[in-house]
mmCIF file of C-alpha atoms in Angstrom:
data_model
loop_
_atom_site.group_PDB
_atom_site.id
_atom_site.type_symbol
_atom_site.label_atom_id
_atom_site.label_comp_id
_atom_site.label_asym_id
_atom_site.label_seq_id
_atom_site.Cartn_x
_atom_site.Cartn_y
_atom_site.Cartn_z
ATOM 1 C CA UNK A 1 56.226 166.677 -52.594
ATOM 2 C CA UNK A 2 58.738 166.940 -50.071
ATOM 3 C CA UNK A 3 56.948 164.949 -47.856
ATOM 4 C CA UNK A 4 57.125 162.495 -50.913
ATOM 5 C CA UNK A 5 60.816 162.785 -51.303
ATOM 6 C CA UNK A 6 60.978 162.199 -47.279
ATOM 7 C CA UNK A 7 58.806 159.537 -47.298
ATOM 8 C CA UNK A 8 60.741 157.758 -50.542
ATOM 9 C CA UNK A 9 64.161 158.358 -48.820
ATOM 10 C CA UNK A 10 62.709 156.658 -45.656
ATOM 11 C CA UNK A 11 61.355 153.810 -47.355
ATOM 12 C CA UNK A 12 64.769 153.210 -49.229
ATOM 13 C CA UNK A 13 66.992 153.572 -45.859
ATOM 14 C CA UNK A 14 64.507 151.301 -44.707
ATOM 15 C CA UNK A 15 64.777 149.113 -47.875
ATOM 16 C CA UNK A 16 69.001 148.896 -47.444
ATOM 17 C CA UNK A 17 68.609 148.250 -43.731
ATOM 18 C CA UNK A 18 65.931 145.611 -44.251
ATOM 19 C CA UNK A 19 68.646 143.655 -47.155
ATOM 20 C CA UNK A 20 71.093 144.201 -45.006
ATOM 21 C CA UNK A 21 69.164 142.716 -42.174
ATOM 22 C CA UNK A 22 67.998 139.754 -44.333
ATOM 23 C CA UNK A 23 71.944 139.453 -45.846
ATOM 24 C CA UNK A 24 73.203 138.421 -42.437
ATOM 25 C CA UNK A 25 70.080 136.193 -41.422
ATOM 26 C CA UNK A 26 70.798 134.306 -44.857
ATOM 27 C CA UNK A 27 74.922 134.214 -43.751
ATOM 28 C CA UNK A 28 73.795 133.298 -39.947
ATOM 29 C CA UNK A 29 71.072 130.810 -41.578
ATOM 30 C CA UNK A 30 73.892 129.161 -44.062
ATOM 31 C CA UNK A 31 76.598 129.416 -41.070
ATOM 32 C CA UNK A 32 74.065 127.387 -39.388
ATOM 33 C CA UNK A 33 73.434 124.569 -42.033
ATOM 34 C CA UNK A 34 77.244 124.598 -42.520
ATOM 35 C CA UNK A 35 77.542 123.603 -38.628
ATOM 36 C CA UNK A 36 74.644 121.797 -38.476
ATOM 37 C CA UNK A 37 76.323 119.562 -41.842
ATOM 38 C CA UNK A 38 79.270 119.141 -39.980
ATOM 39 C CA UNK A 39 77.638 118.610 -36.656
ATOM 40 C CA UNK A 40 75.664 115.640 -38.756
ATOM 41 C CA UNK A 41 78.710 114.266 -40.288
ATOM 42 C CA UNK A 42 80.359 114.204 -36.675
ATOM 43 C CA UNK A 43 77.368 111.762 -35.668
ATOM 44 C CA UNK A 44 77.684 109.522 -38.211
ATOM 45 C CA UNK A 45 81.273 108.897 -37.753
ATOM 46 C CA UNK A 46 80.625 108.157 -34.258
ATOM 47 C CA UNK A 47 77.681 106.117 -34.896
ATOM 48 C CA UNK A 48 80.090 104.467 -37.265
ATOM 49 C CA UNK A 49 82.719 104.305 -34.518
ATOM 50 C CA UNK A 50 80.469 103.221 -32.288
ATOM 51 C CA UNK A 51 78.768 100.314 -34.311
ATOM 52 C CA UNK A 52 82.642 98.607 -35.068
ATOM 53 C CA UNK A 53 83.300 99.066 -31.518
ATOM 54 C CA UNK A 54 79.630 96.684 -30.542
ATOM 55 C CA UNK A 55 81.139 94.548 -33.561
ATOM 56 C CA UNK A 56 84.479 93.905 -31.965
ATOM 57 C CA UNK A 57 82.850 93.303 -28.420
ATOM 58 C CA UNK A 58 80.886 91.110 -30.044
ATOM 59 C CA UNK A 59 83.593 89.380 -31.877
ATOM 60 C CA UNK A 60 85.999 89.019 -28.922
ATOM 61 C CA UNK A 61 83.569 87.736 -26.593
ATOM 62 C CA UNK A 62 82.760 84.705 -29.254
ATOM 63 C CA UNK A 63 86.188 84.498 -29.353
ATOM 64 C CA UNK A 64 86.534 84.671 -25.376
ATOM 65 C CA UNK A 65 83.803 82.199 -24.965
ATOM 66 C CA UNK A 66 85.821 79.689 -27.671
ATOM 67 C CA UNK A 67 88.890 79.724 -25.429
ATOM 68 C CA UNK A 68 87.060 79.734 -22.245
ATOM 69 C CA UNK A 69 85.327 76.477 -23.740
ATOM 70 C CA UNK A 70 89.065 74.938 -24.499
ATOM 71 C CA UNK A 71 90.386 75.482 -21.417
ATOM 72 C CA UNK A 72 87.314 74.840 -18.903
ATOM 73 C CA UNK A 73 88.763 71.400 -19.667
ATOM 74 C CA UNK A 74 92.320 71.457 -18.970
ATOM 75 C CA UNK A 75 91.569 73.798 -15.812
ATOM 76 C CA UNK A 76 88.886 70.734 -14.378
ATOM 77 C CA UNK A 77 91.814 68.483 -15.107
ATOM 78 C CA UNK A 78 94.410 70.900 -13.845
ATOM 79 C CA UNK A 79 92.156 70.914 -10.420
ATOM 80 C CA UNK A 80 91.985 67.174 -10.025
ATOM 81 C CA UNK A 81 95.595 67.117 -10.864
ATOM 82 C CA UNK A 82 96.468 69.262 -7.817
ATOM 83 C CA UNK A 83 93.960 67.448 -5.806
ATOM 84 C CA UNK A 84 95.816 64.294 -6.487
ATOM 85 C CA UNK A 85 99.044 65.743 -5.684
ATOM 86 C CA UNK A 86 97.804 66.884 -2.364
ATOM 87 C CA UNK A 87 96.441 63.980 -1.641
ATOM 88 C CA UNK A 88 99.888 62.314 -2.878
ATOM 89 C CA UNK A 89 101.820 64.040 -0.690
ATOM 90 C CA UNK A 90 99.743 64.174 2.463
ATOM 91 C CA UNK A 91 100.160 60.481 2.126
ATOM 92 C CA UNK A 92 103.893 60.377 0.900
ATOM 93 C CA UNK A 93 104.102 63.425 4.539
ATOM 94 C CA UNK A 94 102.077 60.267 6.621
ATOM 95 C CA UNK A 95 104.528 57.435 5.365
ATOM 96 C CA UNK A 96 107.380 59.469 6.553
ATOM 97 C CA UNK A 97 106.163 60.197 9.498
ATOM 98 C CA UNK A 98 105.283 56.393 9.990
ATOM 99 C CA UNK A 99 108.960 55.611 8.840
ATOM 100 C CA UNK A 100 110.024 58.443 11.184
ATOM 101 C CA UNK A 101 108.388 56.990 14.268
ATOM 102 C CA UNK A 102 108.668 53.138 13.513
ATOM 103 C CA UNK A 103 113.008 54.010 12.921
ATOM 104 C CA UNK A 104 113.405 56.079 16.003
ATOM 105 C CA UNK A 105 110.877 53.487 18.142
ATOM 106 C CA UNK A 106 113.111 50.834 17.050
ATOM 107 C CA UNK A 107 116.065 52.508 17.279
ATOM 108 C CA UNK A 108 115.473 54.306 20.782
ATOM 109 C CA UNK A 109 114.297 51.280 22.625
ATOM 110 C CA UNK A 110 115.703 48.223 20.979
ATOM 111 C CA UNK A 111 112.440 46.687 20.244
ATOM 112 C CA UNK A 112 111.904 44.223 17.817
ATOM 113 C CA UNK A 113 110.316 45.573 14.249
ATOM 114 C CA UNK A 114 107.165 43.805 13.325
ATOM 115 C CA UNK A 115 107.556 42.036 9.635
ATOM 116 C CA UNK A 116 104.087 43.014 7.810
ATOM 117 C CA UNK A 117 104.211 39.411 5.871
ATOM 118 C CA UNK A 118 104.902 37.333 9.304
ATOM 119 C CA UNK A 119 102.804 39.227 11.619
ATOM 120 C CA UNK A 120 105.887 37.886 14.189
ATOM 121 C CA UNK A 121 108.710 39.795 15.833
ATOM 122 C CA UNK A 122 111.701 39.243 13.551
ATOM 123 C CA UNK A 123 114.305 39.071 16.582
ATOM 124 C CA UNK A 124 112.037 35.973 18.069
ATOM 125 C CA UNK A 125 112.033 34.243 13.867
ATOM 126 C CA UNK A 126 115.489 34.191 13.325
ATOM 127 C CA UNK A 127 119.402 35.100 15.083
ATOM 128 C CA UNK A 128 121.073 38.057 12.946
ATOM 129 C CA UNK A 129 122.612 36.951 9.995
ATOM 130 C CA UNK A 130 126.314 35.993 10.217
ATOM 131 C CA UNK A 131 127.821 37.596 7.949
ATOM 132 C CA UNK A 132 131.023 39.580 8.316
ATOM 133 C CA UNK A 133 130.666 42.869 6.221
ATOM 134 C CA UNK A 134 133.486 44.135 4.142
ATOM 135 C CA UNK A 135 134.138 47.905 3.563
ATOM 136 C CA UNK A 136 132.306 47.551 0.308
ATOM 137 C CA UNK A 137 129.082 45.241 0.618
ATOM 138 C CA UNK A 138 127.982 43.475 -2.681
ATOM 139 C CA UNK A 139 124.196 43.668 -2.862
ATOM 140 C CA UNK A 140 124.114 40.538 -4.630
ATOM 141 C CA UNK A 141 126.268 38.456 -2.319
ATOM 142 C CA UNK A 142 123.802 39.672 0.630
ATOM 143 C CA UNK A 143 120.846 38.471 -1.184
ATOM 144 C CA UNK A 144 122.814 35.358 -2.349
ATOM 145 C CA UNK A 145 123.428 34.747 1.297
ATOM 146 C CA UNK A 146 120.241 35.648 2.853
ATOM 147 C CA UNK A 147 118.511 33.517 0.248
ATOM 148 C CA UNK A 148 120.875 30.721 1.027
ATOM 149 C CA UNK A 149 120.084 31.369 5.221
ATOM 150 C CA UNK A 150 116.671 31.429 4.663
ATOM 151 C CA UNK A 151 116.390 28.161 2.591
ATOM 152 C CA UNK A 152 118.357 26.079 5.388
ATOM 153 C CA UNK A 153 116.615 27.902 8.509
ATOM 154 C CA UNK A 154 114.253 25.841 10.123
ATOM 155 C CA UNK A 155 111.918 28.895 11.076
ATOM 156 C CA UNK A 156 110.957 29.482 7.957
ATOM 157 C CA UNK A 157 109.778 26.195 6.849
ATOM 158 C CA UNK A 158 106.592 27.958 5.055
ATOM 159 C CA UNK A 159 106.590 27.272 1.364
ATOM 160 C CA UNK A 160 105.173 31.462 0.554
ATOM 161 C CA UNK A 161 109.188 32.567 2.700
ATOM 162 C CA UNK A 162 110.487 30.572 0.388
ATOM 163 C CA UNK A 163 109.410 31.653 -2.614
ATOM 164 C CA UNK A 164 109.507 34.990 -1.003
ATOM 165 C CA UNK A 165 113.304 34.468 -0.651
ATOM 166 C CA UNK A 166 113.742 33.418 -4.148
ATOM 167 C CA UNK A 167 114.200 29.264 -3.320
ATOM 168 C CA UNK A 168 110.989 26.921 -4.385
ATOM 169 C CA UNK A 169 111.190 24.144 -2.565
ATOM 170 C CA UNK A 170 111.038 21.041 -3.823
ATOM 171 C CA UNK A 171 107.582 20.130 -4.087
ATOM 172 C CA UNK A 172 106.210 16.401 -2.495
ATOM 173 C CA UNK A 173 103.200 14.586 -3.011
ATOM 174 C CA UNK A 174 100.772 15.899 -0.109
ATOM 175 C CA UNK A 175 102.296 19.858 -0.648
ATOM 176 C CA UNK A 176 101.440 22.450 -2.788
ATOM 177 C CA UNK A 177 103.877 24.085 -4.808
ATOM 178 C CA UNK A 178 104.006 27.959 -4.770
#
């Protein structure tokens, strides 16, 4: 009997130690879910996070590609624009030069200027003009006068210098008027 009691005493230390056992697995295992729960909800709200984020990307890069289509335009134009300007002023740079050299040439050496419309030296057309010029010069009295020298100069008998000068000649029966 005493090997009984023994053996009844060990079963029930046993017993306690194997609830006690299977008490903390069940806390451990339920500590676990808990984690694993939270762990789970933790994914989702990234997943969440994650899946706005791809829709914004996606949004702003339709948006992107909308301005990027409105102002491919005005760049193009903005890029001829420029081109034009620099072609502008390279030429606007090249007439000043040309000014530059034909006003000191003419200036330096006392050679005649070429007129563009006569294709003759202007010193060999015509003797300066003799006019006296005041402290203040009247623009319109010089072109009043020079209109007035040109229509009585025999050098420029052409009808084209004097229309040029602002006097139509009378016109006669074998010439053209112009």
């Amino acid at each position: 009997l005493r090997d009984a009691a023994n053996e009844v005493a060990r079963q029930l230390a046993q017993r306690d130690i194997d609830q006690r056992e299977l008490l903390a697995a069940k806390e451990r295992e339920a500590q676990k879910k808990a984690e694993e729960m939270t762990a789970g909800q933790a994914v989702e709200t990234q997943e969440r996070n994650v899946a706005q984020l791809e829709q914004e990307t996606v949004d702003f890069t339709a948006r992107r590609r909308s301005v990027d289509d409105e102002e491919r335009p005005l760049l193009e134009q903005e890029i001829k624009l420029r081109e034009q300007r620099d072609g502008l002023e390279a030429k606007e740079s090249k007439l000043r030069n040309d000014f530059q050299n034909f006003t000191g040439r003419t200036a330096r050496t006392g050679s005649p200027a070429r007129t563009p419309q006569l294709g003759v030296m202007q010193k060999e057309i015509a003797p300066p003009l003799p006019v006296a010029v005041p402290a203040a010069v009247d623009p319109v009295a010089v072109a009043a006068a020079t209109r007035s020298y040109i229509a009585t100069s025999s050098v420029y008998d052409s009808p084209g210098l004097h229309a040029a000068a602002g006097h139509i000649p009378p016109a006669s029966p074998g010439r053209p008027l112009y």
